[in-house]
Short mmCIF file of N, CA and C in Angstrom, two decimals:
data_model
loop_
_atom_site.label_atom_id
_atom_site.label_comp_id
_atom_site.label_asym_id
_atom_site.label_seq_id
_atom_site.Cartn_x
_atom_site.Cartn_y
_atom_site.Cartn_z
N UNK B 3 33.30 -11.45 -95.09
CA UNK B 3 34.54 -11.96 -94.55
C UNK B 3 35.67 -10.94 -94.71
N UNK B 4 35.68 -10.29 -95.86
CA UNK B 4 36.74 -9.30 -96.09
C UNK B 4 36.62 -8.13 -95.11
N UNK B 5 35.39 -7.68 -94.88
CA UNK B 5 35.18 -6.59 -93.93
C UNK B 5 35.62 -6.99 -92.52
N UNK B 6 35.33 -8.21 -92.13
CA UNK B 6 35.73 -8.70 -90.81
C UNK B 6 37.25 -8.76 -90.70
N UNK B 7 37.92 -9.25 -91.74
CA UNK B 7 39.39 -9.30 -91.75
C UNK B 7 39.98 -7.90 -91.65
N UNK B 8 39.43 -6.96 -92.44
CA UNK B 8 39.92 -5.59 -92.41
C UNK B 8 39.72 -4.95 -91.04
N UNK B 9 38.56 -5.18 -90.44
CA UNK B 9 38.28 -4.64 -89.11
C UNK B 9 39.24 -5.23 -88.08
N UNK B 10 39.51 -6.52 -88.19
CA UNK B 10 40.45 -7.17 -87.27
C UNK B 10 41.84 -6.56 -87.41
N UNK B 11 42.27 -6.35 -88.64
CA UNK B 11 43.61 -5.77 -88.87
C UNK B 11 43.69 -4.34 -88.32
N UNK B 12 42.64 -3.56 -88.51
CA UNK B 12 42.63 -2.19 -87.97
C UNK B 12 42.72 -2.22 -86.45
N UNK B 13 41.94 -3.08 -85.84
CA UNK B 13 41.95 -3.19 -84.37
C UNK B 13 43.34 -3.62 -83.88
N UNK B 14 43.92 -4.60 -84.54
CA UNK B 14 45.23 -5.08 -84.11
C UNK B 14 46.32 -4.04 -84.32
N UNK B 15 46.21 -3.23 -85.35
CA UNK B 15 47.19 -2.13 -85.53
C UNK B 15 47.11 -1.17 -84.37
N UNK B 16 45.91 -0.89 -83.90
CA UNK B 16 45.74 0.00 -82.74
C UNK B 16 46.38 -0.62 -81.50
N UNK B 17 46.12 -1.90 -81.28
CA UNK B 17 46.69 -2.60 -80.12
C UNK B 17 48.21 -2.60 -80.20
N UNK B 18 48.76 -2.92 -81.36
CA UNK B 18 50.22 -2.93 -81.53
C UNK B 18 50.81 -1.55 -81.27
N UNK B 19 50.17 -0.52 -81.77
CA UNK B 19 50.65 0.84 -81.58
C UNK B 19 50.70 1.20 -80.10
N UNK B 20 49.65 0.87 -79.38
CA UNK B 20 49.61 1.16 -77.93
C UNK B 20 50.67 0.36 -77.19
N UNK B 21 50.84 -0.89 -77.55
CA UNK B 21 51.85 -1.73 -76.90
C UNK B 21 53.24 -1.17 -77.14
N UNK B 22 53.55 -0.83 -78.38
CA UNK B 22 54.87 -0.30 -78.71
C UNK B 22 55.13 1.03 -78.00
N UNK B 23 54.09 1.85 -77.85
CA UNK B 23 54.24 3.13 -77.14
C UNK B 23 54.63 2.91 -75.68
N UNK B 24 54.24 1.76 -75.14
CA UNK B 24 54.58 1.41 -73.75
C UNK B 24 55.80 0.50 -73.67
N UNK B 25 56.48 0.32 -74.80
CA UNK B 25 57.67 -0.55 -74.89
C UNK B 25 57.35 -2.00 -74.54
N UNK B 26 56.14 -2.43 -74.89
CA UNK B 26 55.73 -3.81 -74.67
C UNK B 26 55.80 -4.53 -76.02
N UNK B 27 56.61 -5.58 -76.10
CA UNK B 27 56.68 -6.31 -77.38
C UNK B 27 55.31 -6.86 -77.76
N UNK B 28 54.94 -6.68 -79.00
CA UNK B 28 53.62 -7.12 -79.45
C UNK B 28 53.69 -7.47 -80.94
N UNK B 29 53.14 -8.59 -81.27
CA UNK B 29 53.06 -9.01 -82.66
C UNK B 29 51.68 -9.63 -82.84
N UNK B 30 51.07 -9.42 -83.96
CA UNK B 30 49.73 -9.95 -84.18
C UNK B 30 49.64 -10.63 -85.52
N UNK B 31 48.61 -11.44 -85.66
CA UNK B 31 48.37 -12.15 -86.91
C UNK B 31 46.85 -12.35 -87.04
N UNK B 32 46.37 -12.30 -88.27
CA UNK B 32 44.96 -12.57 -88.54
C UNK B 32 44.91 -13.87 -89.34
N UNK B 33 44.19 -14.85 -88.78
CA UNK B 33 44.09 -16.16 -89.42
C UNK B 33 42.63 -16.58 -89.44
N UNK B 34 42.23 -17.26 -90.48
CA UNK B 34 40.91 -17.86 -90.53
C UNK B 34 41.09 -19.36 -90.40
N UNK B 35 40.31 -19.96 -89.51
CA UNK B 35 40.43 -21.40 -89.28
C UNK B 35 39.09 -21.95 -88.83
N UNK B 36 38.77 -23.15 -89.24
CA UNK B 36 37.53 -23.80 -88.84
C UNK B 36 37.49 -24.02 -87.32
N UNK B 37 38.67 -24.15 -86.71
CA UNK B 37 38.78 -24.37 -85.27
C UNK B 37 39.68 -23.28 -84.68
N UNK B 38 39.11 -22.11 -84.38
CA UNK B 38 39.93 -20.97 -83.93
C UNK B 38 40.83 -21.28 -82.73
N UNK B 39 40.34 -22.06 -81.77
CA UNK B 39 41.18 -22.35 -80.60
C UNK B 39 42.45 -23.09 -80.99
N UNK B 40 42.35 -24.00 -81.96
CA UNK B 40 43.53 -24.73 -82.42
C UNK B 40 44.51 -23.78 -83.11
N UNK B 41 43.99 -22.86 -83.92
CA UNK B 41 44.86 -21.90 -84.61
C UNK B 41 45.55 -20.98 -83.61
N UNK B 42 44.83 -20.53 -82.60
CA UNK B 42 45.41 -19.65 -81.58
C UNK B 42 46.56 -20.35 -80.89
N UNK B 43 46.34 -21.58 -80.46
CA UNK B 43 47.38 -22.33 -79.76
C UNK B 43 48.56 -22.63 -80.68
N UNK B 44 48.29 -23.03 -81.91
CA UNK B 44 49.36 -23.36 -82.86
C UNK B 44 50.24 -22.15 -83.15
N UNK B 45 49.63 -21.01 -83.42
CA UNK B 45 50.41 -19.80 -83.71
C UNK B 45 51.21 -19.37 -82.49
N UNK B 46 50.62 -19.45 -81.31
CA UNK B 46 51.34 -19.08 -80.08
C UNK B 46 52.54 -19.99 -79.88
N UNK B 47 52.39 -21.27 -80.15
CA UNK B 47 53.52 -22.20 -80.04
C UNK B 47 54.58 -21.92 -81.10
N UNK B 48 54.15 -21.70 -82.35
CA UNK B 48 55.08 -21.42 -83.44
C UNK B 48 55.92 -20.18 -83.17
N UNK B 49 55.31 -19.18 -82.57
CA UNK B 49 56.00 -17.90 -82.33
C UNK B 49 56.70 -17.85 -80.97
N UNK B 50 56.64 -18.92 -80.22
CA UNK B 50 57.33 -18.97 -78.94
C UNK B 50 56.73 -18.03 -77.90
N UNK B 51 55.42 -17.85 -77.95
CA UNK B 51 54.76 -16.94 -77.00
C UNK B 51 54.82 -17.50 -75.59
N UNK B 52 54.91 -16.59 -74.63
CA UNK B 52 54.89 -17.03 -73.23
C UNK B 52 53.56 -16.69 -72.56
N UNK B 53 52.64 -16.10 -73.31
CA UNK B 53 51.32 -15.77 -72.78
C UNK B 53 50.34 -15.61 -73.94
N UNK B 54 49.14 -16.12 -73.76
CA UNK B 54 48.04 -15.88 -74.70
C UNK B 54 47.05 -15.00 -73.95
N UNK B 55 46.72 -13.84 -74.51
CA UNK B 55 45.76 -12.93 -73.90
C UNK B 55 44.47 -12.96 -74.73
N UNK B 56 43.36 -13.16 -74.02
CA UNK B 56 42.06 -13.21 -74.69
C UNK B 56 41.07 -12.37 -73.91
N UNK B 57 40.10 -11.82 -74.61
CA UNK B 57 39.05 -11.03 -73.96
C UNK B 57 37.84 -11.91 -73.73
N UNK B 58 37.13 -11.64 -72.64
CA UNK B 58 35.85 -12.31 -72.43
C UNK B 58 34.76 -11.33 -72.84
N UNK B 59 33.53 -11.79 -72.85
CA UNK B 59 32.42 -10.95 -73.28
C UNK B 59 32.04 -9.92 -72.22
N UNK B 60 32.47 -10.13 -71.00
CA UNK B 60 32.15 -9.18 -69.94
C UNK B 60 30.73 -9.26 -69.44
N UNK B 61 30.11 -10.40 -69.61
CA UNK B 61 28.73 -10.56 -69.13
C UNK B 61 28.70 -10.63 -67.61
N UNK B 62 27.59 -10.28 -67.05
CA UNK B 62 27.45 -10.30 -65.59
C UNK B 62 26.46 -11.39 -65.17
N UNK B 63 26.40 -11.63 -63.87
CA UNK B 63 25.45 -12.60 -63.34
C UNK B 63 25.82 -14.01 -63.76
N UNK B 64 24.80 -14.85 -63.91
CA UNK B 64 25.02 -16.25 -64.26
C UNK B 64 25.74 -16.38 -65.59
N UNK B 65 25.37 -15.56 -66.57
CA UNK B 65 26.05 -15.61 -67.87
C UNK B 65 27.51 -15.22 -67.74
N UNK B 66 27.84 -14.40 -66.75
CA UNK B 66 29.21 -13.98 -66.54
C UNK B 66 30.12 -15.09 -66.07
N UNK B 67 29.54 -16.16 -65.56
CA UNK B 67 30.33 -17.30 -65.11
C UNK B 67 30.81 -18.15 -66.26
N UNK B 68 30.19 -18.00 -67.41
CA UNK B 68 30.51 -18.82 -68.56
C UNK B 68 31.33 -18.01 -69.55
N UNK B 69 32.53 -18.50 -69.85
CA UNK B 69 33.37 -17.85 -70.84
C UNK B 69 32.97 -18.33 -72.23
N UNK B 70 33.39 -17.60 -73.24
CA UNK B 70 33.13 -18.03 -74.61
C UNK B 70 33.74 -19.39 -74.87
N UNK B 71 33.16 -20.15 -75.78
CA UNK B 71 33.62 -21.51 -76.02
C UNK B 71 35.06 -21.57 -76.52
N UNK B 72 35.48 -20.61 -77.35
CA UNK B 72 36.86 -20.63 -77.82
C UNK B 72 37.84 -20.32 -76.69
N UNK B 73 37.45 -19.39 -75.82
CA UNK B 73 38.28 -19.06 -74.67
C UNK B 73 38.45 -20.28 -73.77
N UNK B 74 37.37 -20.97 -73.50
CA UNK B 74 37.44 -22.17 -72.66
C UNK B 74 38.32 -23.23 -73.30
N UNK B 75 38.19 -23.41 -74.60
CA UNK B 75 39.00 -24.42 -75.29
C UNK B 75 40.48 -24.05 -75.23
N UNK B 76 40.82 -22.78 -75.41
CA UNK B 76 42.21 -22.37 -75.31
C UNK B 76 42.71 -22.58 -73.88
N UNK B 77 41.90 -22.16 -72.90
CA UNK B 77 42.28 -22.32 -71.49
C UNK B 77 42.56 -23.78 -71.13
N UNK B 78 41.74 -24.68 -71.62
CA UNK B 78 41.86 -26.08 -71.22
C UNK B 78 42.83 -26.89 -72.06
N UNK B 79 43.23 -26.38 -73.22
CA UNK B 79 44.09 -27.17 -74.11
C UNK B 79 45.48 -26.61 -74.31
N UNK B 80 45.71 -25.38 -73.90
CA UNK B 80 47.02 -24.75 -74.13
C UNK B 80 47.97 -25.07 -72.98
N UNK B 81 49.23 -25.29 -73.33
CA UNK B 81 50.27 -25.42 -72.31
C UNK B 81 50.88 -24.06 -71.99
N UNK B 82 50.53 -23.07 -72.79
CA UNK B 82 50.98 -21.69 -72.58
C UNK B 82 49.97 -21.02 -71.65
N UNK B 83 50.42 -20.25 -70.65
CA UNK B 83 49.46 -19.56 -69.78
C UNK B 83 48.53 -18.65 -70.60
N UNK B 84 47.29 -18.55 -70.12
CA UNK B 84 46.26 -17.76 -70.81
C UNK B 84 45.74 -16.70 -69.83
N UNK B 85 45.74 -15.45 -70.27
CA UNK B 85 45.19 -14.34 -69.51
C UNK B 85 43.85 -13.98 -70.14
N UNK B 86 42.79 -14.03 -69.35
CA UNK B 86 41.46 -13.65 -69.84
C UNK B 86 41.13 -12.31 -69.24
N UNK B 87 40.85 -11.35 -70.12
CA UNK B 87 40.59 -9.98 -69.72
C UNK B 87 39.14 -9.62 -69.96
N UNK B 88 38.53 -9.00 -68.98
CA UNK B 88 37.18 -8.49 -69.16
C UNK B 88 37.21 -6.98 -68.95
N UNK B 89 36.74 -6.26 -69.93
CA UNK B 89 36.73 -4.80 -69.82
C UNK B 89 35.77 -4.37 -68.72
N UNK B 90 36.21 -3.47 -67.85
CA UNK B 90 35.34 -3.04 -66.75
C UNK B 90 34.11 -2.28 -67.28
N UNK B 91 33.06 -2.33 -66.46
CA UNK B 91 31.86 -1.58 -66.79
C UNK B 91 30.90 -2.41 -67.50
#
């Protein structure tokens, strides 16, 4: 768990650095929760976010039609717009 938290923090520092270099406001948080979709929505609401950005797995074909379960839960339960990004290739 500690390694996963550390890896998440390193990744988010990279994302924040890139966003700030482009003058895009960015703030991140690492939280552990039994229900990740609820935590994502709660934190976004607490921080007054106007967009939730999430990555998809980028699968192709029939599997590509199905988003991850947490992504679907955020999409269907959030009142904040959700952007789902799939890395090309």
